[in-house]
PDB file of C-alpha atoms in Angstrom:
ATOM      1  CA  MET A  98      -6.210  18.896 -42.442  1.00 55.00           C
ATOM      2  CA  ALA A  99      -8.490  20.492 -39.890  1.00 63.00           C
ATOM      3  CA  ALA A 100      -7.029  21.291 -36.477  1.00 68.00           C
ATOM      4  CA  PRO A 101      -7.949  18.556 -33.996  1.00 72.00           C
ATOM      5  CA  LYS A 102     -10.812  19.692 -31.797  1.00 72.00           C
ATOM      6  CA  ARG A 103     -10.195  19.309 -28.086  1.00 75.00           C
ATOM      7  CA  VAL A 104     -13.150  17.558 -26.524  1.00 76.00           C
ATOM      8  CA  GLU A 105     -13.593  17.735 -22.759  1.00 75.00           C
ATOM      9  CA  ARG A 106     -14.331  14.117 -21.912  1.00 70.00           C
ATOM     10  CA  PRO A 107     -14.948  12.832 -18.390  1.00 66.00           C
ATOM     11  CA  LEU A 108     -11.912  10.899 -17.092  1.00 65.00           C
ATOM     12  CA  SER A 109     -12.029   7.347 -15.796  1.00 63.00           C
ATOM     13  CA  PRO A 110     -12.379   7.673 -11.987  1.00 62.00           C
ATOM     14  CA  PHE A 111     -15.011  10.391 -12.318  1.00 69.00           C
ATOM     15  CA  MET A 112     -17.248   8.281 -14.568  1.00 72.00           C
ATOM     16  CA  ILE A 113     -18.790   6.295 -11.737  1.00 75.00           C
ATOM     17  CA  GLY A 114     -22.080   7.746 -10.565  1.00 77.00           C
ATOM     18  CA  PRO A 115     -23.145  10.098 -13.371  1.00 78.00           C
ATOM     19  CA  TYR A 116     -22.194   7.792 -16.290  1.00 78.00           C
ATOM     20  CA  TYR A 117     -21.572   4.315 -14.948  1.00 80.00           C
ATOM     21  CA  ARG A 118     -23.638   2.358 -12.453  1.00 84.00           C
ATOM     22  CA  PRO A 119     -21.460   1.465  -9.432  1.00 86.00           C
ATOM     23  CA  GLN A 120     -20.599  -2.239  -9.677  1.00 89.00           C
ATOM     24  CA  MET A 121     -18.762  -4.696  -7.439  1.00 92.00           C
ATOM     25  CA  THR A 122     -15.851  -4.920  -9.884  1.00 91.00           C
ATOM     26  CA  SER A 123     -15.260  -1.154 -10.093  1.00 90.00           C
ATOM     27  CA  ILE A 124     -15.917  -0.395  -6.413  1.00 92.00           C
ATOM     28  CA  SER A 125     -13.672  -3.217  -5.175  1.00 94.00           C
ATOM     29  CA  SER A 126     -10.905  -1.951  -7.488  1.00 93.00           C
ATOM     30  CA  ILE A 127     -11.217   1.655  -6.266  1.00 92.00           C
ATOM     31  CA  LEU A 128     -11.219   0.460  -2.647  1.00 95.00           C
ATOM     32  CA  THR A 129      -7.869  -1.250  -3.329  1.00 97.00           C
ATOM     33  CA  ARG A 130      -6.364   2.100  -4.317  1.00 96.00           C
ATOM     34  CA  ILE A 131      -7.956   4.022  -1.443  1.00 96.00           C
ATOM     35  CA  THR A 132      -6.919   1.493   1.223  1.00 97.00           C
ATOM     36  CA  GLY A 133      -3.374   1.130  -0.142  1.00 97.00           C
ATOM     37  CA  ASN A 134      -2.708   4.856  -0.204  1.00 97.00           C
ATOM     38  CA  ALA A 135      -4.511   5.625   3.068  1.00 97.00           C
ATOM     39  CA  LEU A 136      -2.326   3.074   4.883  1.00 98.00           C
ATOM     40  CA  VAL A 137       0.455   5.670   4.997  1.00 97.00           C
ATOM     41  CA  VAL A 138      -1.419   7.355   7.884  1.00 98.00           C
ATOM     42  CA  GLY A 139      -1.263   4.247  10.079  1.00 97.00           C
ATOM     43  CA  VAL A 140       2.371   3.658   9.076  1.00 98.00           C
ATOM     44  CA  LEU A 141       3.326   7.228  10.048  1.00 98.00           C
ATOM     45  CA  LEU A 142       1.728   6.795  13.480  1.00 98.00           C
ATOM     46  CA  ALA A 143       3.385   3.376  14.000  1.00 98.00           C
ATOM     47  CA  VAL A 144       6.850   4.607  12.937  1.00 98.00           C
ATOM     48  CA  TRP A 145       6.556   7.718  15.130  1.00 98.00           C
ATOM     49  CA  TRP A 146       5.572   5.495  18.061  1.00 98.00           C
ATOM     50  CA  LEU A 147       8.576   3.201  17.413  1.00 98.00           C
ATOM     51  CA  LEU A 148      10.927   6.195  17.124  1.00 98.00           C
ATOM     52  CA  ALA A 149       9.606   7.542  20.428  1.00 98.00           C
ATOM     53  CA  ALA A 150      10.160   4.145  22.092  1.00 97.00           C
ATOM     54  CA  ALA A 151      13.758   4.172  20.819  1.00 97.00           C
ATOM     55  CA  THR A 152      14.368   7.753  22.009  1.00 97.00           C
ATOM     56  CA  SER A 153      13.353   8.284  25.644  1.00 96.00           C
ATOM     57  CA  GLU A 154      10.851   7.526  28.415  1.00 96.00           C
ATOM     58  CA  GLU A 155       9.288  11.006  28.115  1.00 97.00           C
ATOM     59  CA  TYR A 156       8.956  10.923  24.328  1.00 97.00           C
ATOM     60  CA  PHE A 157       7.442   7.421  24.469  1.00 97.00           C
ATOM     61  CA  ALA A 158       4.878   8.605  27.038  1.00 97.00           C
ATOM     62  CA  VAL A 159       3.686  11.262  24.569  1.00 97.00           C
ATOM     63  CA  ALA A 160       3.592   9.011  21.470  1.00 97.00           C
ATOM     64  CA  ASP A 161       2.101   6.070  23.364  1.00 97.00           C
ATOM     65  CA  ALA A 162      -0.654   8.308  24.777  1.00 97.00           C
ATOM     66  CA  VAL A 163      -1.592   9.281  21.198  1.00 97.00           C
ATOM     67  CA  ALA A 164      -1.202   5.742  19.783  1.00 97.00           C
ATOM     68  CA  THR A 165      -3.394   4.191  22.495  1.00 96.00           C
ATOM     69  CA  SER A 166      -5.961   7.019  22.678  1.00 97.00           C
ATOM     70  CA  TRP A 167      -9.381   6.870  20.971  1.00 97.00           C
ATOM     71  CA  PHE A 168      -7.710   8.581  18.001  1.00 97.00           C
ATOM     72  CA  GLY A 169      -4.930   5.983  17.850  1.00 97.00           C
ATOM     73  CA  ASP A 170      -7.486   3.172  18.215  1.00 96.00           C
ATOM     74  CA  LEU A 171      -9.503   4.661  15.341  1.00 97.00           C
ATOM     75  CA  VAL A 172      -6.465   5.030  13.057  1.00 98.00           C
ATOM     76  CA  PHE A 173      -5.095   1.556  13.825  1.00 97.00           C
ATOM     77  CA  THR A 174      -8.495  -0.183  13.570  1.00 97.00           C
ATOM     78  CA  LEU A 175      -9.256   1.437  10.201  1.00 98.00           C
ATOM     79  CA  SER A 176      -5.673   0.717   9.078  1.00 98.00           C
ATOM     80  CA  LEU A 177      -6.053  -2.909  10.118  1.00 98.00           C
ATOM     81  CA  TRP A 178      -9.178  -3.260   7.990  1.00 98.00           C
ATOM     82  CA  ALA A 179      -7.452  -1.355   5.158  1.00 98.00           C
ATOM     83  CA  VAL A 180      -4.387  -3.595   5.229  1.00 98.00           C
ATOM     84  CA  TRP A 181      -6.502  -6.776   5.191  1.00 98.00           C
ATOM     85  CA  TYR A 182      -8.678  -5.450   2.381  1.00 98.00           C
ATOM     86  CA  HIS A 183      -5.608  -4.400   0.368  1.00 98.00           C
ATOM     87  CA  TYR A 184      -4.033  -7.786   1.156  1.00 98.00           C
ATOM     88  CA  LEU A 185      -6.974  -9.809  -0.191  1.00 98.00           C
ATOM     89  CA  ALA A 186      -7.463  -7.469  -3.157  1.00 97.00           C
ATOM     90  CA  GLY A 187      -3.746  -7.815  -3.917  1.00 97.00           C
ATOM     91  CA  LEU A 188      -3.986 -11.599  -3.911  1.00 97.00           C
ATOM     92  CA  ARG A 189      -6.980 -11.239  -6.220  1.00 97.00           C
ATOM     93  CA  HIS A 190      -4.832  -9.055  -8.488  1.00 96.00           C
ATOM     94  CA  LEU A 191      -2.148 -11.754  -8.669  1.00 96.00           C
ATOM     95  CA  TYR A 192      -4.889 -14.281  -9.512  1.00 97.00           C
ATOM     96  CA  PHE A 193      -6.240 -11.972 -12.235  1.00 96.00           C
ATOM     97  CA  ASP A 194      -2.684 -11.499 -13.554  1.00 94.00           C
ATOM     98  CA  ALA A 195      -2.437 -15.262 -13.981  1.00 95.00           C
ATOM     99  CA  GLY A 196      -5.404 -14.926 -16.360  1.00 95.00           C
ATOM    100  CA  LYS A 197      -7.870 -16.556 -13.983  1.00 96.00           C
ATOM    101  CA  GLY A 198     -11.158 -15.435 -12.402  1.00 94.00           C
ATOM    102  CA  LEU A 199     -11.842 -12.789 -15.040  1.00 94.00           C
ATOM    103  CA  ASP A 200     -15.398 -13.826 -15.928  1.00 95.00           C
ATOM    104  CA  VAL A 201     -18.005 -11.532 -14.379  1.00 94.00           C
ATOM    105  CA  PRO A 202     -19.669 -13.951 -11.893  1.00 95.00           C
ATOM    106  CA  THR A 203     -16.276 -15.051 -10.506  1.00 96.00           C
ATOM    107  CA  ALA A 204     -14.896 -11.487 -10.398  1.00 95.00           C
ATOM    108  CA  GLU A 205     -17.983 -10.340  -8.459  1.00 95.00           C
ATOM    109  CA  LYS A 206     -17.703 -13.239  -6.019  1.00 96.00           C
ATOM    110  CA  LEU A 207     -14.020 -12.398  -5.477  1.00 97.00           C
ATOM    111  CA  GLY A 208     -15.018  -8.784  -4.756  1.00 96.00           C
ATOM    112  CA  TRP A 209     -17.422  -9.922  -2.040  1.00 97.00           C
ATOM    113  CA  ALA A 210     -14.729 -12.277  -0.726  1.00 97.00           C
ATOM    114  CA  CYS A 211     -12.363  -9.283  -0.321  1.00 97.00           C
ATOM    115  CA  ILE A 212     -14.960  -7.190   1.528  1.00 97.00           C
ATOM    116  CA  ILE A 213     -16.321  -9.911   3.811  1.00 98.00           C
ATOM    117  CA  GLY A 214     -12.910 -11.543   4.281  1.00 98.00           C
ATOM    118  CA  SER A 215     -11.277  -8.258   5.285  1.00 98.00           C
ATOM    119  CA  VAL A 216     -13.886  -7.645   8.013  1.00 98.00           C
ATOM    120  CA  VAL A 217     -13.530 -11.218   9.329  1.00 98.00           C
ATOM    121  CA  LEU A 218      -9.703 -10.999   9.357  1.00 98.00           C
ATOM    122  CA  THR A 219      -9.842  -7.595  11.096  1.00 98.00           C
ATOM    123  CA  VAL A 220     -12.004  -9.004  13.913  1.00 97.00           C
ATOM    124  CA  LEU A 221      -9.812 -12.130  14.206  1.00 97.00           C
ATOM    125  CA  THR A 222      -6.622 -10.027  14.388  1.00 97.00           C
ATOM    126  CA  ILE A 223      -8.059  -7.784  17.114  1.00 96.00           C
ATOM    127  CA  LEU A 224      -9.127 -10.861  19.123  1.00 95.00           C
ATOM    128  CA  LEU A 225      -5.697 -12.489  18.599  1.00 94.00           C
ATOM    129  CA  VAL A 226      -3.533  -9.575  19.727  1.00 90.00           C
ATOM    130  CA  GLN A 227      -5.624  -8.418  22.657  1.00 80.00           C
TER     131      GLN A 227
ATOM    132  CA  MET B  69      13.921   2.964 -44.398  1.00 60.00           C
ATOM    133  CA  ARG B  70      14.394   1.299 -41.056  1.00 65.00           C
ATOM    134  CA  TYR B  71      16.082  -2.049 -40.860  1.00 75.00           C
ATOM    135  CA  LEU B  72      14.710  -2.735 -37.375  1.00 77.00           C
ATOM    136  CA  THR B  73      12.248  -5.568 -37.170  1.00 81.00           C
ATOM    137  CA  ALA B  74       8.840  -4.921 -35.591  1.00 76.00           C
ATOM    138  CA  ARG B  75       9.819  -7.033 -32.632  1.00 79.00           C
ATOM    139  CA  LYS B  76      13.083  -5.164 -32.079  1.00 76.00           C
ATOM    140  CA  ARG B  77      11.185  -1.871 -31.933  1.00 69.00           C
ATOM    141  CA  ALA B  78       8.646  -3.226 -29.426  1.00 70.00           C
ATOM    142  CA  GLU B  79      11.188  -4.768 -27.100  1.00 71.00           C
ATOM    143  CA  PHE B  80      11.616  -3.036 -23.723  1.00 66.00           C
ATOM    144  CA  ARG B  81       9.146  -0.343 -24.601  1.00 68.00           C
ATOM    145  CA  GLY B  82       5.417   0.094 -24.315  1.00 71.00           C
ATOM    146  CA  SER B  83       3.775   3.373 -23.340  1.00 68.00           C
ATOM    147  CA  ALA B  84       5.847   3.554 -20.146  1.00 68.00           C
ATOM    148  CA  HIS B  85       9.134   3.233 -22.124  1.00 72.00           C
ATOM    149  CA  HIS B  86      10.325   0.719 -19.581  1.00 75.00           C
ATOM    150  CA  GLY B  87       7.998  -2.145 -20.403  1.00 75.00           C
ATOM    151  CA  THR B  88       6.429  -4.068 -17.534  1.00 82.00           C
ATOM    152  CA  GLU B  89       9.206  -3.367 -14.992  1.00 86.00           C
ATOM    153  CA  HIS B  90       6.940  -1.326 -12.705  1.00 91.00           C
ATOM    154  CA  HIS B  91       4.205  -3.945 -12.716  1.00 93.00           C
ATOM    155  CA  TRP B  92       6.675  -6.766 -12.147  1.00 93.00           C
ATOM    156  CA  SER B  93       8.198  -4.900  -9.154  1.00 95.00           C
ATOM    157  CA  MET B  94       4.736  -4.482  -7.682  1.00 96.00           C
ATOM    158  CA  MET B  95       4.066  -8.227  -8.097  1.00 96.00           C
ATOM    159  CA  VAL B  96       7.351  -9.169  -6.436  1.00 97.00           C
ATOM    160  CA  SER B  97       6.867  -6.789  -3.492  1.00 97.00           C
ATOM    161  CA  ALA B  98       3.210  -7.877  -3.197  1.00 97.00           C
ATOM    162  CA  VAL B  99       4.276 -11.506  -2.721  1.00 98.00           C
ATOM    163  CA  GLY B 100       6.920 -10.409  -0.201  1.00 98.00           C
ATOM    164  CA  LEU B 101       4.374  -8.358   1.712  1.00 98.00           C
ATOM    165  CA  ALA B 102       1.859 -11.228   1.603  1.00 98.00           C
ATOM    166  CA  LEU B 103       4.342 -13.168   3.742  1.00 98.00           C
ATOM    167  CA  LEU B 104       5.522 -10.274   5.946  1.00 98.00           C
ATOM    168  CA  VAL B 105       2.277  -8.450   6.770  1.00 98.00           C
ATOM    169  CA  PRO B 106       0.406 -11.137   8.784  1.00 98.00           C
ATOM    170  CA  VAL B 107       3.523 -11.836  10.891  1.00 98.00           C
ATOM    171  CA  TRP B 108       4.201  -8.146  11.451  1.00 98.00           C
ATOM    172  CA  LEU B 109       0.564  -7.392  12.372  1.00 98.00           C
ATOM    173  CA  TYR B 110       0.865  -9.957  15.157  1.00 97.00           C
ATOM    174  CA  ILE B 111       4.223  -8.552  16.346  1.00 97.00           C
ATOM    175  CA  PHE B 112       3.033  -4.936  16.318  1.00 97.00           C
ATOM    176  CA  GLY B 113      -0.445  -5.693  17.678  1.00 96.00           C
ATOM    177  CA  ALA B 114       0.997  -7.627  20.602  1.00 96.00           C
ATOM    178  CA  ALA B 115       3.569  -4.894  21.345  1.00 96.00           C
ATOM    179  CA  LEU B 116       1.138  -1.963  21.127  1.00 96.00           C
ATOM    180  CA  GLY B 117      -0.265  -1.040  24.516  1.00 93.00           C
ATOM    181  CA  GLY B 118       2.711  -2.462  26.431  1.00 95.00           C
ATOM    182  CA  THR B 119       5.154  -0.531  28.618  1.00 96.00           C
ATOM    183  CA  ARG B 120       8.292   0.949  27.017  1.00 96.00           C
ATOM    184  CA  GLU B 121      10.386  -1.907  28.462  1.00 96.00           C
ATOM    185  CA  GLU B 122       8.083  -4.477  26.852  1.00 97.00           C
ATOM    186  CA  VAL B 123       8.142  -2.653  23.488  1.00 97.00           C
ATOM    187  CA  LEU B 124      11.956  -2.398  23.563  1.00 97.00           C
ATOM    188  CA  ALA B 125      12.243  -6.074  24.513  1.00 97.00           C
ATOM    189  CA  THR B 126      10.024  -7.096  21.571  1.00 97.00           C
ATOM    190  CA  PHE B 127      11.870  -5.135  18.899  1.00 97.00           C
ATOM    191  CA  ALA B 128      15.286  -6.021  20.312  1.00 97.00           C
ATOM    192  CA  ARG B 129      14.639  -9.693  19.473  1.00 97.00           C
ATOM    193  CA  PRO B 130      16.100 -10.716  16.073  1.00 96.00           C
ATOM    194  CA  PHE B 131      12.933 -12.038  14.417  1.00 97.00           C
ATOM    195  CA  PRO B 132      10.620  -9.045  15.136  1.00 97.00           C
ATOM    196  CA  ALA B 133      13.463  -6.637  14.264  1.00 97.00           C
ATOM    197  CA  ILE B 134      14.215  -8.333  10.924  1.00 97.00           C
ATOM    198  CA  VAL B 135      10.521  -8.614   9.959  1.00 98.00           C
ATOM    199  CA  THR B 136       9.943  -4.938  10.841  1.00 98.00           C
ATOM    200  CA  GLY B 137      13.054  -3.867   8.881  1.00 98.00           C
ATOM    201  CA  LEU B 138      11.972  -5.846   5.809  1.00 98.00           C
ATOM    202  CA  LEU B 139       8.431  -4.512   6.076  1.00 98.00           C
ATOM    203  CA  LEU B 140       9.706  -0.919   6.206  1.00 98.00           C
ATOM    204  CA  VAL B 141      11.861  -1.279   3.080  1.00 98.00           C
ATOM    205  CA  VAL B 142       9.600  -3.523   0.967  1.00 98.00           C
ATOM    206  CA  GLY B 143       6.393  -1.849   2.188  1.00 98.00           C
ATOM    207  CA  MET B 144       7.535   1.727   1.605  1.00 98.00           C
ATOM    208  CA  ARG B 145       8.867   0.868  -1.887  1.00 97.00           C
ATOM    209  CA  HIS B 146       5.523  -0.784  -2.686  1.00 98.00           C
ATOM    210  CA  PHE B 147       3.734   2.321  -1.344  1.00 98.00           C
ATOM    211  CA  ALA B 148       5.911   4.754  -3.321  1.00 98.00           C
ATOM    212  CA  MET B 149       5.299   2.869  -6.570  1.00 97.00           C
ATOM    213  CA  GLY B 150       1.561   2.410  -5.949  1.00 97.00           C
ATOM    214  CA  ALA B 151       1.116   6.072  -5.003  1.00 97.00           C
ATOM    215  CA  THR B 152       3.057   7.024  -8.158  1.00 95.00           C
ATOM    216  CA  THR B 153       0.502   5.124 -10.253  1.00 94.00           C
ATOM    217  CA  MET B 154      -2.338   7.006  -8.546  1.00 94.00           C
ATOM    218  CA  ILE B 155      -0.620  10.378  -9.082  1.00 95.00           C
ATOM    219  CA  GLU B 156      -0.018   9.545 -12.763  1.00 92.00           C
ATOM    220  CA  ASP B 157      -3.737   8.799 -13.162  1.00 88.00           C
ATOM    221  CA  TYR B 158      -5.039  12.061 -11.709  1.00 89.00           C
ATOM    222  CA  THR B 159      -2.410  14.767 -12.333  1.00 91.00           C
ATOM    223  CA  ARG B 160      -0.291  16.160 -15.164  1.00 90.00           C
ATOM    224  CA  GLY B 161       2.820  18.242 -15.816  1.00 92.00           C
ATOM    225  CA  THR B 162       4.748  19.904 -13.006  1.00 96.00           C
ATOM    226  CA  MET B 163       2.183  18.954 -10.356  1.00 96.00           C
ATOM    227  CA  ARG B 164       2.626  15.290 -11.300  1.00 95.00           C
ATOM    228  CA  LYS B 165       6.424  15.511 -11.083  1.00 96.00           C
ATOM    229  CA  MET B 166       6.371  17.308  -7.721  1.00 98.00           C
ATOM    230  CA  LEU B 167       3.903  14.851  -6.188  1.00 97.00           C
ATOM    231  CA  ILE B 168       5.856  11.798  -7.422  1.00 97.00           C
ATOM    232  CA  ILE B 169       9.144  13.199  -6.094  1.00 98.00           C
ATOM    233  CA  GLY B 170       7.384  14.090  -2.828  1.00 98.00           C
ATOM    234  CA  VAL B 171       5.908  10.634  -2.328  1.00 98.00           C
ATOM    235  CA  ILE B 172       9.232   8.893  -3.086  1.00 98.00           C
ATOM    236  CA  ALA B 173      11.031  11.204  -0.618  1.00 98.00           C
ATOM    237  CA  LEU B 174       8.361  10.620   2.042  1.00 98.00           C
ATOM    238  CA  SER B 175       8.618   6.846   1.575  1.00 98.00           C
ATOM    239  CA  TRP B 176      12.394   6.833   2.033  1.00 98.00           C
ATOM    240  CA  ALA B 177      12.109   9.182   5.033  1.00 98.00           C
ATOM    241  CA  VAL B 178       9.581   6.893   6.742  1.00 98.00           C
ATOM    242  CA  ALA B 179      11.690   3.792   6.021  1.00 98.00           C
ATOM    243  CA  ALA B 180      14.876   5.502   7.255  1.00 98.00           C
ATOM    244  CA  THR B 181      13.179   6.744  10.446  1.00 98.00           C
ATOM    245  CA  GLY B 182      11.816   3.288  11.221  1.00 98.00           C
ATOM    246  CA  LEU B 183      15.177   1.632  10.509  1.00 98.00           C
ATOM    247  CA  PHE B 184      16.964   4.191  12.722  1.00 98.00           C
ATOM    248  CA  ALA B 185      14.550   3.406  15.576  1.00 98.00           C
ATOM    249  CA  LEU B 186      15.095  -0.340  15.041  1.00 97.00           C
ATOM    250  CA  VAL B 187      18.881  -0.001  15.052  1.00 97.00           C
ATOM    251  CA  ARG B 188      18.720   2.000  18.278  1.00 97.00           C
ATOM    252  CA  ILE B 189      16.486  -0.587  19.919  1.00 97.00           C
ATOM    253  CA  ALA B 190      18.019  -3.804  18.598  1.00 93.00           C
ATOM    254  CA  LEU B 191      21.755  -3.031  18.526  1.00 89.00           C
TER     255      LEU B 191
END
């Protein structure tokens, strides 16, 4: 038997662009992964801020200055959108797991629902907690 | 000759060697987080920007403290397992093992730090 020939094939996430046309289904799936993993940044800032509040007046002044600066606002606003996107995409995943919504028109509509819904929920949350 | 039936061999296996346990854990924690996250966003959003006294008063109350504690444990487990899936997709060998161990350690460290802060504030 001939030795198996190793073929360098492009791997899944690097197919989009050069080989596959970007589509709502693939992009909304990738965004789920990116938002979920990126949320660790916002969590780190929030936990540091909470630790500082628990520690001392001076430490809280430092952490609170960072958390409420333009940088903190940027991290928390992006995290808020990320958590709402991941939230809706997660619900969509549970719906898919139940064997529903898997036809292309429905799946594409659900993708738009995640994107538009996440922006709407982000704005509503900011208005609610202000 | 093997006397195992086809079903017996397939049970509890699959390519992961532990069946659908990982996926099921993600589903369970996802449902838990679906309930916790909106409540916690309101608690945290309302507390952020307040004075230290206001922040301490918020997280000293039982409900915000319990929700935050649950979110830290369930959320960081969900993160560790989700990040593991991503690492498994893009890396191999020793790099994969080191990154998975690293992300699990980071998740526990974040959860422990948050819980320590909560205990100090609430108790």
